[in-house]
Coordinates of C-alpha atoms in Angstrom, one line a residue:
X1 CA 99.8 113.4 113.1
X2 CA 98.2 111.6 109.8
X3 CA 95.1 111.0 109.8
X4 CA 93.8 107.6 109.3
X5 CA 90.4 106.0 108.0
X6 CA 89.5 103.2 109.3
X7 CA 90.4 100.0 107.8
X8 CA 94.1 102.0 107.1
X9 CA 96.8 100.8 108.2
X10 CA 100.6 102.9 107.9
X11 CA 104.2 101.2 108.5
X12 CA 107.4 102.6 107.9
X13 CA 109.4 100.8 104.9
X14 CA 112.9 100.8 104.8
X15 CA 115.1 100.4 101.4
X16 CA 118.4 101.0 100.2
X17 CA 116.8 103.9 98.6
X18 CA 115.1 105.7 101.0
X19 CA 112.8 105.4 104.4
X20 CA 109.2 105.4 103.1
X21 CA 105.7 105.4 104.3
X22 CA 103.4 102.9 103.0
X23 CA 99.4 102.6 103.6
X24 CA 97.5 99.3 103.3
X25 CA 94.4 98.3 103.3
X26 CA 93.6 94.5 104.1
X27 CA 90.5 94.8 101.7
X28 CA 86.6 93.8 102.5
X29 CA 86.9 90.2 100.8
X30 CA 88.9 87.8 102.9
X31 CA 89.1 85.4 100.3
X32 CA 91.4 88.3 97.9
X33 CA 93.8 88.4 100.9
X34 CA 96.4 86.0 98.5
X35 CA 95.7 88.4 95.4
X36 CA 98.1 90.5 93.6
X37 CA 97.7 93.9 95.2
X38 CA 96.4 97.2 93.2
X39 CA 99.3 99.7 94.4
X40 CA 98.5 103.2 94.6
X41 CA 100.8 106.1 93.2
X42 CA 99.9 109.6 94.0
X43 CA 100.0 112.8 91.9
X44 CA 101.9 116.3 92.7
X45 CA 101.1 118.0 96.0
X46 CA 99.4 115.2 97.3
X47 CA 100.3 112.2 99.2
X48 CA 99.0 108.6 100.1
X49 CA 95.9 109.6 101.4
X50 CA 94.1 111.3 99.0
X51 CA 93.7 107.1 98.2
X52 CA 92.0 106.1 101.1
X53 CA 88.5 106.7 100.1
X54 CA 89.0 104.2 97.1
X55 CA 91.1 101.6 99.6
X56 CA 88.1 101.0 101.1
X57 CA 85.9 100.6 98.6
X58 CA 88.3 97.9 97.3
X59 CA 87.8 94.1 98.4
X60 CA 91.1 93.5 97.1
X61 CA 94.6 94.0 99.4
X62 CA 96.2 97.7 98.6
X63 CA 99.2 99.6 99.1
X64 CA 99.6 103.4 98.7
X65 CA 103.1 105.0 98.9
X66 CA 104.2 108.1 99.4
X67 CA 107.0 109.2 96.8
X68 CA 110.3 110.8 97.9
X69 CA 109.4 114.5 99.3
X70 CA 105.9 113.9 100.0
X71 CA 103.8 112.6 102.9
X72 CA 105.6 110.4 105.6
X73 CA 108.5 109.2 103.3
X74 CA 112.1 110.7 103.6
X75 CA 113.2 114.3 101.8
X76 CA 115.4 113.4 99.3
X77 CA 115.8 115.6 96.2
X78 CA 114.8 114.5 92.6
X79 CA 117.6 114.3 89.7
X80 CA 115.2 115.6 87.3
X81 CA 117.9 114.5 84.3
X82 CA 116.3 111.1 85.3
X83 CA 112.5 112.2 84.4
X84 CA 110.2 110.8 86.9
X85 CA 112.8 108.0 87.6
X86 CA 113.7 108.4 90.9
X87 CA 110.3 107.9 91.8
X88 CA 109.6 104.9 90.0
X89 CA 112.7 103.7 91.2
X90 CA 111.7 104.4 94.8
X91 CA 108.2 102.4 94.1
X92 CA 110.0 99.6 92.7
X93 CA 112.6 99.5 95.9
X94 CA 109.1 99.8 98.4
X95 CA 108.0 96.8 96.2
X96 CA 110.3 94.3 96.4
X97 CA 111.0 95.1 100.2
X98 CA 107.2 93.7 100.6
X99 CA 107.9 90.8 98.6
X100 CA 105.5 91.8 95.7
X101 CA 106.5 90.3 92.8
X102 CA 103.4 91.7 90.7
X103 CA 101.0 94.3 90.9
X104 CA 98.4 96.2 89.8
X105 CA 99.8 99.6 89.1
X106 CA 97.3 102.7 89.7
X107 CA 99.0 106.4 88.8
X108 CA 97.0 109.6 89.3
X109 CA 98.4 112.6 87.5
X110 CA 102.5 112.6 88.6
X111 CA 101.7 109.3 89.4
X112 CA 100.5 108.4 85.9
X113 CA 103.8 109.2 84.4
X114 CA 106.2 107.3 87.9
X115 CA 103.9 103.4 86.9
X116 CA 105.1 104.0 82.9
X117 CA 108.6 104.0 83.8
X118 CA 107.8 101.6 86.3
X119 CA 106.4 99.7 83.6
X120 CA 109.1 100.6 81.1
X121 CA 112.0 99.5 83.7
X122 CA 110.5 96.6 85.6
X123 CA 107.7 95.4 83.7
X124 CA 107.5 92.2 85.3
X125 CA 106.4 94.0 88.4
X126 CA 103.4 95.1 86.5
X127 CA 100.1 93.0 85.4
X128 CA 97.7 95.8 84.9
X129 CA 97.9 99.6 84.5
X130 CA 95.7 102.4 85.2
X131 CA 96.2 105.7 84.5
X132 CA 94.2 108.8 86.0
X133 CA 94.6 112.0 84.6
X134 CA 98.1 111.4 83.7
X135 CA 100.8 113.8 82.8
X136 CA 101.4 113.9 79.1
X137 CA 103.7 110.9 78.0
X138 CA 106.1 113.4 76.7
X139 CA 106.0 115.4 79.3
X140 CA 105.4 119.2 79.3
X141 CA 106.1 122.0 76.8
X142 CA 105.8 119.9 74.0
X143 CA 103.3 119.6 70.5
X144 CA 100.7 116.8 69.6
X145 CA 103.5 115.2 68.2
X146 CA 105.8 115.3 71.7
X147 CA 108.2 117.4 69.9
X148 CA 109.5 120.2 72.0
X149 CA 108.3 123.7 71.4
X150 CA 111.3 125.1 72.1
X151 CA 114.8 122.9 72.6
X152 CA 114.9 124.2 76.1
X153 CA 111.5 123.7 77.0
X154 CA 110.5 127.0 77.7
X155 CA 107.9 128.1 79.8
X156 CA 108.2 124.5 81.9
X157 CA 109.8 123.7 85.2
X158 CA 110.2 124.7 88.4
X159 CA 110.6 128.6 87.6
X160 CA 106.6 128.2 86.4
X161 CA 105.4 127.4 89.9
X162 CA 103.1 130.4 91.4
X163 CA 105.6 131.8 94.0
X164 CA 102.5 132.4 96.4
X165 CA 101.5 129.3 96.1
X166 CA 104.6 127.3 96.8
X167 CA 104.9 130.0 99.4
X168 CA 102.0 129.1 101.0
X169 CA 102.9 125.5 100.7
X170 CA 105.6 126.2 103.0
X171 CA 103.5 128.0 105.7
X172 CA 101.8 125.3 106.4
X173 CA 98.6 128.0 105.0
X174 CA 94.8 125.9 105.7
X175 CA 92.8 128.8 105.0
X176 CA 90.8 129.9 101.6
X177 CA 92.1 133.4 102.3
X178 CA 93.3 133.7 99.0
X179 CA 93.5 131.6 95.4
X180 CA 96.8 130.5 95.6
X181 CA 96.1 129.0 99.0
X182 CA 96.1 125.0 99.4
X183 CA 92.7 124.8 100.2
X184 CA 91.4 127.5 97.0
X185 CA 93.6 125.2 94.8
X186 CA 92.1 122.6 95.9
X187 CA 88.5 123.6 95.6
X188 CA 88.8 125.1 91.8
X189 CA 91.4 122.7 90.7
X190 CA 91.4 119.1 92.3
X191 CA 88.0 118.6 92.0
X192 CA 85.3 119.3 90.1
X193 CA 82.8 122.4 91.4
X194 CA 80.5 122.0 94.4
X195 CA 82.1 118.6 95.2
X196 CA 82.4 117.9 99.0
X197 CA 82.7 114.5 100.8
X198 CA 83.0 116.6 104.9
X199 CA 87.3 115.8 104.3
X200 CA 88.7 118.7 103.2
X201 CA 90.7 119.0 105.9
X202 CA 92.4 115.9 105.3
X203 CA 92.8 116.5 101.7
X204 CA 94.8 120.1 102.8
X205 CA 96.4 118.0 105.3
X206 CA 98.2 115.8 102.0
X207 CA 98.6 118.9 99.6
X208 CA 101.1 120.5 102.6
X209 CA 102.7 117.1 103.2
X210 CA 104.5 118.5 100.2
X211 CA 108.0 119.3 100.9
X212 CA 109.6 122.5 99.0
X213 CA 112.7 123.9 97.3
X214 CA 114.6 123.3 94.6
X215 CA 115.4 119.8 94.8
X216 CA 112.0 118.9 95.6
X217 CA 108.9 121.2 94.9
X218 CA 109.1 123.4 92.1
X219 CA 112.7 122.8 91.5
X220 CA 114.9 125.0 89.8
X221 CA 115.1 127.0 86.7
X222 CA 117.7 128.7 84.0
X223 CA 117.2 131.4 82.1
X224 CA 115.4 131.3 78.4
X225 CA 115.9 133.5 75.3
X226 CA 112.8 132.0 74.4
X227 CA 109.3 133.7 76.1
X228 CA 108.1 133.6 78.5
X229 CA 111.8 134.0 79.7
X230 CA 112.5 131.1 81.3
X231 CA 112.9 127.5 80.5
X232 CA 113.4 123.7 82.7
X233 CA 116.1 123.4 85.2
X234 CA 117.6 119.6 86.0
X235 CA 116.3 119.3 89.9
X236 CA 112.9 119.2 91.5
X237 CA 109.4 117.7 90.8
X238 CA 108.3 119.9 88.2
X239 CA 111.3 119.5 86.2
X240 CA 111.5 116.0 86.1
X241 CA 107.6 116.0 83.8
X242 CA 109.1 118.9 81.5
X243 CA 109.7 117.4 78.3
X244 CA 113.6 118.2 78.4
X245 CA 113.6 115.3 80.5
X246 CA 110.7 112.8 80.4
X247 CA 109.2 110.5 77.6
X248 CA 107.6 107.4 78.1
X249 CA 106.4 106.8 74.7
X250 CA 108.7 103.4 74.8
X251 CA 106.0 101.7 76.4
X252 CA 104.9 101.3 72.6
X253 CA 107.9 98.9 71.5
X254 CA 107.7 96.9 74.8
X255 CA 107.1 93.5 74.0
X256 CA 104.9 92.2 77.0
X257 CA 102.5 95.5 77.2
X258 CA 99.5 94.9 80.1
X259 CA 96.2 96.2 79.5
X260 CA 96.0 99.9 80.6
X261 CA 92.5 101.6 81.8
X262 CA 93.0 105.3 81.5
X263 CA 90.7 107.4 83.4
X264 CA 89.6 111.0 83.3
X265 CA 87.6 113.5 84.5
X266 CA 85.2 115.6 81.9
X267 CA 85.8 119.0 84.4
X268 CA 89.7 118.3 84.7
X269 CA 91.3 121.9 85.3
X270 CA 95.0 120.5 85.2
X271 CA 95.6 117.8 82.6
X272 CA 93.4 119.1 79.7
X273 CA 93.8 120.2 75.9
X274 CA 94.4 123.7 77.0
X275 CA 94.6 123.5 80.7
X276 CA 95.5 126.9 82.9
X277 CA 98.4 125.4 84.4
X278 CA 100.1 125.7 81.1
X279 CA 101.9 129.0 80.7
X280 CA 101.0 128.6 76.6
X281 CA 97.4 128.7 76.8
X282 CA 98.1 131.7 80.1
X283 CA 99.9 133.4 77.0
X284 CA 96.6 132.8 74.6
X285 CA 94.3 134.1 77.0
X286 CA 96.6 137.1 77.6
X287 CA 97.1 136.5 81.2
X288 CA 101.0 135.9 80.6
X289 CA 102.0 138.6 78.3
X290 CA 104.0 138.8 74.8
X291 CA 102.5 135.4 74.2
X292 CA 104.7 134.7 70.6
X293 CA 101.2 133.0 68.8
X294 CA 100.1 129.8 68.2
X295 CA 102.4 128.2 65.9
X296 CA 105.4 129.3 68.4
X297 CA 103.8 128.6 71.8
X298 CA 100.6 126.7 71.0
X299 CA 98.8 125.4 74.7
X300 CA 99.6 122.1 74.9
X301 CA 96.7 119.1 74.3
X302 CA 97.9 116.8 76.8
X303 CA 94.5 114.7 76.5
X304 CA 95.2 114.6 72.9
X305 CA 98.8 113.7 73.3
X306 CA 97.6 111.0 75.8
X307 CA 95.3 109.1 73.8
X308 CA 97.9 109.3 70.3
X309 CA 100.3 107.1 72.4
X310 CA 97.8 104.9 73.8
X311 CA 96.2 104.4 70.1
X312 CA 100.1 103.7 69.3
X313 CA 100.8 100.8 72.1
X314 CA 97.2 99.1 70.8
X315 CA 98.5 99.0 67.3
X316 CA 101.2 97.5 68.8
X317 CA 99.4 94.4 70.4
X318 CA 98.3 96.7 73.4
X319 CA 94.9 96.9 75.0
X320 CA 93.7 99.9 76.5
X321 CA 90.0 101.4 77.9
X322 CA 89.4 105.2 78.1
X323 CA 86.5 106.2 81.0
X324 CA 85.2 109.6 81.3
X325 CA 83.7 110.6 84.6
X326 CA 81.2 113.2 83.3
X327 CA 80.9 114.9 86.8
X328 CA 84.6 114.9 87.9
X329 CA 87.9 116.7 88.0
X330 CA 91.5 115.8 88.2
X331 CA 90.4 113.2 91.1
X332 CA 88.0 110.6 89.8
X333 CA 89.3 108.1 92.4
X334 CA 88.2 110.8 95.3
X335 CA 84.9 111.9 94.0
X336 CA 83.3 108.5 93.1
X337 CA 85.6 106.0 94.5
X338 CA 82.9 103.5 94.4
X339 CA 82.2 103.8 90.7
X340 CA 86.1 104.2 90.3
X341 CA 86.6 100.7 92.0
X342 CA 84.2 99.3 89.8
X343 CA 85.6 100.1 87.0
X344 CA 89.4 99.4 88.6
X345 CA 88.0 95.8 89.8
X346 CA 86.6 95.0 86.1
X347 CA 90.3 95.9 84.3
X348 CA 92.1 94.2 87.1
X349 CA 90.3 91.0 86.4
X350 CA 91.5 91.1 82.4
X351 CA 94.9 90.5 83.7
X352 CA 94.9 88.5 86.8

């Protein structure tokens, strides 16, 4: 059974897409209950309620969905020839079933990458963005300059999954027996060190609401002539951010562009310039062997590649704020959702 904070509220939302699961918060301010609502997009291996600390700390009405494969919402597979598509088209479906005719769009990691085609494909949905800890705009296996590093996109995809991992995904596993365990990855990766807020349990809960196999998570894979051997298949999560498929750098010729607040967290372990869930810098450090050097493989600077866009979309008549949690991880939003909501609050107003 989910477990609920209180103030949250679940319903069932049916579209001619898919059944999804929706979570909404009324906020603390009565007189916000007519504003537009912030709308809360989850990352990878997670779900809708890793949002729950930060719904209510908002005053502000919000909704948190759970994407295809994840959470309470329907198994479907992901057409990753579509990039993160599906997704935002599912978010976009869940949004005009509610009537919402404009939002404030948050996207954590995944998530990040599901509100820019959101905002590239139904911009008038959006009035604000933020972005936390998103996946490169260009998606994975690709340079500074979102060119591929190989045409295949070796070394991405759903063939770069740890098999234990997405074995222990499946199980159902809630211990910290080992690593690659839910609860391990959670600990050294989510967050930053020593954080704990008494919910891990319900944060486990949402990483194995994550449904698995190749048209969901990892996905598939081909084979690569290119090292480490293998390269991006077309089905599943993780192929849908490999660079053979995704790029949102159009949101820099839009012509309405919202502002965007792009939040990060100084300890992030997972969207970093040369993070250790990137089989290139695995190579450098000699953990993945034959790694073919720098100028063949280099690890990727996703933060780097992140901030190049951004500087692109304000040069053409965009806005955008970076904010660095000094004490965080990959979840800002979780381990200060009050300071998060401030911050959230203070963008929002720019564009109400």
């Amino acid at each position: 059974m989910t477990t609920l904070l209180e103030g949250i509220e679940q319903r069932s939302v049916r579209t001619d897409r898919l059944e999804a699961s929706v979570l909404r918060a009324p906020g603390t301010d009565a007189a916000s209950a007519d504003a537009a609502p912030i709308v809360l997009i989850h990352g990878n291996v997670s779900s809708s309620l890793f949002f729950q600390p930060l719904m209510q700390a908002l005053p502000r009405p919000s909704i948190a969905i759970d994407l295809r494969g994840f959470g309470d919402s329907e198994t479907l597979p992901v057409d990753a020839t579509r990039g993160l598509r599906d997704l935002s088209d599912d978010v976009a479906g869940v949004l005009d079933a509610l009537g919402v005719s404009g939002a404030h769009l948050v996207g954590w990691s995944m998530g990040g990458g599901v509100v820019l085609q959101l905002l590239l494909d139904r911009p008038e949905l959006v009035r604000s963005v933020t972005l936390q800890a998103p996946v490169p705009p260009q998606g994975f296996g690709t340079r500074l300059d979102g060119t591929l590093c190989t045409p295949d996109a070796a070394g991405t995809g759903g063939l770069g999954a740890n098999p234990d991992f997405i074995a222990r995904l499946a199980a159902g596993d809630t211990t910290a027996d080992a690593p690659t365990s839910p609860r391990s990855v959670f600990r050294s990766s989510y967050v930053a060190a020593d954080f704990d807020d008494g919910r891990e349990d319900l944060w486990v809960e949402s990483m194995l609401s994550t449904r698995t196999g190749e048209g969901n998570q990892p996905g598939d894979g081909v084979a690569s002539d290119a090292w480490p051997g293998f390269a991006a298949g077309d089905r599943g999560i993780l192929n849908a951010m490999s660079g053979k498929h995704l790029d949102l750098t159009g949101i820099v010729g839009i012509a309405a562009k919202p502002p965007v607040l792009w939040i990060r967290g100084a300890h992030d372990a997972i969207v970093a310039d040369e993070s250790f869930f990137d089989l290139h810098t695995l190579g450098k450090h000699g953990i993945v062997p034959g790694w073919p050097g720098e100028e063949a493989a280099p690890p990727q600077p996703m933060v780097a590649q992140t901030r190049a866009v951004l500087d692109a979309y304000a040069a053409a008549s965009g806005a955008y704020r970076e904010v660095i949690f000094e004490g965080a991880g990959h979840s800002p939003h979780l381990e200060d959702p009050e300071r998060f909501a401030r911050e959230l609050l203070a963008h929002v107003a720019t564009a109400d």
